[in-house]
Short mmCIF file of C-alpha atoms in Angstrom, two decimals:
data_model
loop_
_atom_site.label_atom_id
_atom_site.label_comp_id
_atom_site.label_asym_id
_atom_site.label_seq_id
_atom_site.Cartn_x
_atom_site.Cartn_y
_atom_site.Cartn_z
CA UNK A 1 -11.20 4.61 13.61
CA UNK A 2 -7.75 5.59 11.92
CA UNK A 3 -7.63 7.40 9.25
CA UNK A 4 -5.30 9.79 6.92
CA UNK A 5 -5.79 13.07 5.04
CA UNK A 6 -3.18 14.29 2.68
CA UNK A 7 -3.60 18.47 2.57
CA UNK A 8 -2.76 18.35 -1.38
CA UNK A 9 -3.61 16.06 -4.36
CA UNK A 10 -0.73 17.70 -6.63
CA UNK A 11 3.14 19.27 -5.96
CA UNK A 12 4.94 20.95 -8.03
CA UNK A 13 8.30 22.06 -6.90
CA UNK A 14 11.37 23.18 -9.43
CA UNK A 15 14.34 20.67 -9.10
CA UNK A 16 16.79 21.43 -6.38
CA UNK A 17 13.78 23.39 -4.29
CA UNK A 18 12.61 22.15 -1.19
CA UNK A 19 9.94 19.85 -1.04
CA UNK A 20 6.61 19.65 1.87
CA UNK A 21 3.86 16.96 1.45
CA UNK A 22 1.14 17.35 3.99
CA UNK A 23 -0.39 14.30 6.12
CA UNK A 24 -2.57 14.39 8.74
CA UNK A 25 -3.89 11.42 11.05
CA UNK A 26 -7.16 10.26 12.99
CA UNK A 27 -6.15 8.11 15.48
CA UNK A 28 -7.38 7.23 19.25
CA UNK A 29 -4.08 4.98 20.17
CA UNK A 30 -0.69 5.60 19.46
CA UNK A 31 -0.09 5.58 15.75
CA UNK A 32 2.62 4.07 13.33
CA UNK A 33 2.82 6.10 10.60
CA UNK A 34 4.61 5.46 7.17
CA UNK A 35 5.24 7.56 4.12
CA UNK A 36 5.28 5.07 0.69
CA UNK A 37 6.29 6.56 -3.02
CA UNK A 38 4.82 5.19 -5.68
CA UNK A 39 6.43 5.22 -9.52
CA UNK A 40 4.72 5.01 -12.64
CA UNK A 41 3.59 1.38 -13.01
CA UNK A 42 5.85 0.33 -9.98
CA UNK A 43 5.35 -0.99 -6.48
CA UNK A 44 4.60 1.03 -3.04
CA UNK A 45 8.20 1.40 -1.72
CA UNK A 46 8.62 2.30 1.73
CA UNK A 47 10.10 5.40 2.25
CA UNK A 48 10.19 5.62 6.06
CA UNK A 49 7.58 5.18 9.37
CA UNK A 50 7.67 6.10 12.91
CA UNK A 51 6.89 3.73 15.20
CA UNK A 52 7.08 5.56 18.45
CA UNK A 53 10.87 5.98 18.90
CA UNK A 54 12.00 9.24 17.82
CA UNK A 55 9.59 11.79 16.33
CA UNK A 56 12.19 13.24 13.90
CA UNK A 57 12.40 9.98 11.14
CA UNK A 58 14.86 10.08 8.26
CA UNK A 59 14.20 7.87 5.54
CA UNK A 60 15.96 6.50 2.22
CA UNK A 61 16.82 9.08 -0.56
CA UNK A 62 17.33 12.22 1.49
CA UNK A 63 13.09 12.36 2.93
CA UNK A 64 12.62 12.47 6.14
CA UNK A 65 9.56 13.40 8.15
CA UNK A 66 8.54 14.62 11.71
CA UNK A 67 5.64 13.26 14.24
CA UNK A 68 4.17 15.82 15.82
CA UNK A 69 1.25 14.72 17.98
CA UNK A 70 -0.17 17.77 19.10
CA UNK A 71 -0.68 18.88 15.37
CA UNK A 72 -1.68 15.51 14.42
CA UNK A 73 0.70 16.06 11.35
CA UNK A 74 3.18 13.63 10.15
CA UNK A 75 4.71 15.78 6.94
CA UNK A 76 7.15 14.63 4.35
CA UNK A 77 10.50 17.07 3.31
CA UNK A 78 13.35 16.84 1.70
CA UNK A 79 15.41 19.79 1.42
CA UNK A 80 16.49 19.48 -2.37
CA UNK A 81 13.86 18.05 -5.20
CA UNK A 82 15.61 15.73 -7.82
CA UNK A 83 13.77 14.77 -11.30
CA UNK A 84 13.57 11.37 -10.02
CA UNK A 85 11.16 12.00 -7.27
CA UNK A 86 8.76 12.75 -9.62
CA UNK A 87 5.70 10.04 -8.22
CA UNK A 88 2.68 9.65 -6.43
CA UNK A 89 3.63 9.67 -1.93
CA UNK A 90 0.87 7.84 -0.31
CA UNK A 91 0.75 8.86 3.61
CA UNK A 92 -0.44 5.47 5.94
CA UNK A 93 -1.33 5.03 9.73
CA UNK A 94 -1.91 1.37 10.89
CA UNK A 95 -5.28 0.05 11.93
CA UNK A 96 -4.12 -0.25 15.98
CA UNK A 97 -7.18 -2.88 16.18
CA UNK A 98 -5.89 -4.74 13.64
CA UNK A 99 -4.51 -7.25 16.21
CA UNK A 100 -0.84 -6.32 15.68
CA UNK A 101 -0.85 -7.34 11.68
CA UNK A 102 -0.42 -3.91 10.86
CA UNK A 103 -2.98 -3.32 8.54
CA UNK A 104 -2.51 -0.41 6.54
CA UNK A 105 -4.92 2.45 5.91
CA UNK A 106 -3.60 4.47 3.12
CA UNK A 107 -3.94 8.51 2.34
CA UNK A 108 -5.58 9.18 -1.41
CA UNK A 109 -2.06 9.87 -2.03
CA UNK A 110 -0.12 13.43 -3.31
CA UNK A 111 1.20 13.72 -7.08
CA UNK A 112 4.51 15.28 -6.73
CA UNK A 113 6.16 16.84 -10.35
CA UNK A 114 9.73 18.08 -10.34
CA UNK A 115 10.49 20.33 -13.38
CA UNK A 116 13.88 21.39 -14.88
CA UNK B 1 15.42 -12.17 -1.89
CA UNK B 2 13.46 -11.43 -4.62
CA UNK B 3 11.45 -9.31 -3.76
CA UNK B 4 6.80 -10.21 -3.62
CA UNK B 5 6.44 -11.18 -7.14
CA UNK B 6 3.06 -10.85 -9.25
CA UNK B 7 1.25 -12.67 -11.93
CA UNK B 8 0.00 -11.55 -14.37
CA UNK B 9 0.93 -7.65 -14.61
CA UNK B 10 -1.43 -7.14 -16.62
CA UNK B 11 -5.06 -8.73 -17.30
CA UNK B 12 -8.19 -7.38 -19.48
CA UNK B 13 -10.99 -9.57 -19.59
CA UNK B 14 -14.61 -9.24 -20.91
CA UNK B 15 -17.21 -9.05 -18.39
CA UNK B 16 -18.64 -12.04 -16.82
CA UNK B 17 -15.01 -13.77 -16.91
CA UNK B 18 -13.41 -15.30 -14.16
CA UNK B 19 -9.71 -14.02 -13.36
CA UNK B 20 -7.15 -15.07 -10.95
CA UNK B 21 -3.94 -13.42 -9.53
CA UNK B 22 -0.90 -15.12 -8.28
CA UNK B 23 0.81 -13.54 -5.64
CA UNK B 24 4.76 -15.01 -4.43
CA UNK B 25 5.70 -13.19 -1.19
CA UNK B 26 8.75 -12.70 -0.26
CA UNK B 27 10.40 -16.24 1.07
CA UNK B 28 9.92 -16.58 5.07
CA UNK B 29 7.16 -13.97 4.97
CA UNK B 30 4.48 -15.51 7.05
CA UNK B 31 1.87 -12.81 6.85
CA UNK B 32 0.32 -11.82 2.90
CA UNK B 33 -1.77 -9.10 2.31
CA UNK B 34 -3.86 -8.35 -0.87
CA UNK B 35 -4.66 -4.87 -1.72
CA UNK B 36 -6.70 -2.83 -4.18
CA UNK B 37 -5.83 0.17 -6.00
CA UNK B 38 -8.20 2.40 -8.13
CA UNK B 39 -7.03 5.90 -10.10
CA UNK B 40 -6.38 8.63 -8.08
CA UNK B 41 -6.73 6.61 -5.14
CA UNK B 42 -4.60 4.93 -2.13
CA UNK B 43 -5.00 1.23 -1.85
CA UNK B 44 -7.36 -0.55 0.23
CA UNK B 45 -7.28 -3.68 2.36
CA UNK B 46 -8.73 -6.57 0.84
CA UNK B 47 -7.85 -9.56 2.87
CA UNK B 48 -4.52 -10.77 5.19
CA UNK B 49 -3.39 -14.57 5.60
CA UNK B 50 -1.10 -15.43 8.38
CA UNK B 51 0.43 -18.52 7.22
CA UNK B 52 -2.12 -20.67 5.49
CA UNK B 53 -4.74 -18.85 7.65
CA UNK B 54 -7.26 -16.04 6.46
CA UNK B 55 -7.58 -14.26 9.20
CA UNK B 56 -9.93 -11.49 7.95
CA UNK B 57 -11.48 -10.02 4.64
CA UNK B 58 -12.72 -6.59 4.14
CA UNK B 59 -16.32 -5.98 3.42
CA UNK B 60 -14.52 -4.65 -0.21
CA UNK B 61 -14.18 -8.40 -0.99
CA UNK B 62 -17.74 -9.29 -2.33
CA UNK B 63 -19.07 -13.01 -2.45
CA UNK B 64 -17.54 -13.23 -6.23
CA UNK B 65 -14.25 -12.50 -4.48
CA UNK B 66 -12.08 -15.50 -3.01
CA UNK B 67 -8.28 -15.76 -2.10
CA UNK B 68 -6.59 -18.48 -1.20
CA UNK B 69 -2.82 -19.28 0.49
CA UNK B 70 -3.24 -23.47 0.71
CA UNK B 71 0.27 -24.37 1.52
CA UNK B 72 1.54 -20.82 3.57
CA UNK B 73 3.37 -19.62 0.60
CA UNK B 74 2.16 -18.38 -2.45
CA UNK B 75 -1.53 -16.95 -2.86
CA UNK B 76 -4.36 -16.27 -5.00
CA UNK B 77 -6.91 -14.20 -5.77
CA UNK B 78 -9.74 -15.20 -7.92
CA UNK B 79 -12.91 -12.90 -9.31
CA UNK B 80 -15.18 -14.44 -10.73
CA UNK B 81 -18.37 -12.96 -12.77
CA UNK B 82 -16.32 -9.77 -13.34
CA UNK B 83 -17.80 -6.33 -13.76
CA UNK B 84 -16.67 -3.13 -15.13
CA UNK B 85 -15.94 -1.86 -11.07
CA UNK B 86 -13.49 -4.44 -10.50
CA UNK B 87 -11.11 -2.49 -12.76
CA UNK B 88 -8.24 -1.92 -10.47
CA UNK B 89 -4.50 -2.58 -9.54
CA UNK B 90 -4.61 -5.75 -7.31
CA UNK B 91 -1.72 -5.30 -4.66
CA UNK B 92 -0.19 -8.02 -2.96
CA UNK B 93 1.96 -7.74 -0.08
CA UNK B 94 4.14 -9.63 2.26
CA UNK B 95 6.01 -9.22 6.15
CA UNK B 96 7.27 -11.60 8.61
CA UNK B 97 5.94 -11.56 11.99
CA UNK B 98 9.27 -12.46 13.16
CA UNK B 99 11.15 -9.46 11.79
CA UNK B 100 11.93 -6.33 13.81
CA UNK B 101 9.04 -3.50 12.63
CA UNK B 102 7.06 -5.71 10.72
CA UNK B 103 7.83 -3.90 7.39
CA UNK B 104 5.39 -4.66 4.95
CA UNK B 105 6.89 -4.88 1.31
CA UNK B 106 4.65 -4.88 -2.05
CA UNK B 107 4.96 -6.04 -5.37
CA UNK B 108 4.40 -4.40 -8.52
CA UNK B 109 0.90 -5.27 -8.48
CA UNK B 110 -1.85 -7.00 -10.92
CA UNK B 111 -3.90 -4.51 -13.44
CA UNK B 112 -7.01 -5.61 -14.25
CA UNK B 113 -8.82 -4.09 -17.01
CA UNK B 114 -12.55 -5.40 -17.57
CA UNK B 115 -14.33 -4.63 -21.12
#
């Protein structure tokens, strides 16, 4: 069975620092992987997935993240924090025996604060 | 598009009450999802229509549980006899089949709050 462990519940990282939330995956097939952010009493917004094509994936707002099979890591960076990243970054692999609806199978998620 | 919309935001209801959620995916989305969300945790799968088609429910989704998608568009999601446990964030989401990468978008989501 999938399934997704994110290394830390909490981040904090000063604003304009670099930023590193963990993921790793369970999977027997070929994963897709996403990374979601979540704000205060807001949506899931997708931040970016890999879907097989390249392992190096750069998503919206400067985040990108990198596949790496033999670690069985798909980490989250971005190499300068802003105030408004402040949220909660839920880590997701797709149930491959899902029969191609892509259910998702979401990470207990990491809190990431930003200060001044 | 505007975007999977959700009604109500915001629910609390005394236990024993029956509640329902309204879910409006995005238009030309074939495939809904409905999702829950408790503190401190990710959300889990609930239950996925494809069209007006429920193609499978998660053992999460007890016999008090029922969701509905009659006409392929909007959906619901009704609990009835509520207890204290089903205080959660109710998640609905939406993707089309026909897209490229099947993105899956969600809405804002439905809090429930039972007193």
């Amino acid at each position: 069975a999938q399934s997704v462990t994110q290394l830390d519940s909490h981040v904090s990282v000063s604003e304009g620092t670099p930023v590193l939330l963990r993921c790793n995956y369970s999977s027997s097939y070929s994963p897709s992987l996403f990374w979601y952010v979540q704000h205060p009493n807001k949506g899931l917004q997708l931040l970016l997935k890999y879907t097989s094509a390249a392992t190096l994936v750069k998503g919206i707002n400067g985040f990108e993240a990198e596949f790496k099979k033999s670690e069985t890591s798909f980490h989250l960076t971005k190499p300068s924090a802003h105030m408004s990243d402040a949220a909660e970054y839920f880590c997701v692999v797709t149930d491959a025996l899902s029969g191609g609806y892509n259910k998702l199978i979401f990470g207990a998620g990491t809190r990431l604060a930003v200060h001044p | 598009d505007t975007g999977v919309s959700q009604n109500p935001r915001h629910k609390i209801t005394k236990r024993g009450q029956n509640v329902t959620f309204r879910c409006d995916p995005i238009s030309e989305h074939n495939r809904l999802y409905w999702y829950r969300q408790t503190l401190g945790q990710g959300p889990e799968f609930l239950t996925y229509f494809q069209n007006e088609a429920q193609l499978e429910k998660s053992r999460l989704l007890s016999d008090r549980f029922s969701a509905e998608r009659p006409k392929g568009s909007f959906s619901t999601l009704e609990i009835q006899r509520t207890e204290q446990g089903d205080s959660a964030m109710y998640l609905c989401a939406s993707s089309s089949s026909r897209a490229p990468g099947n993105t899956i978008y969600f809405g804002e989501g439905s809090w429930l709050t039972v007193v």
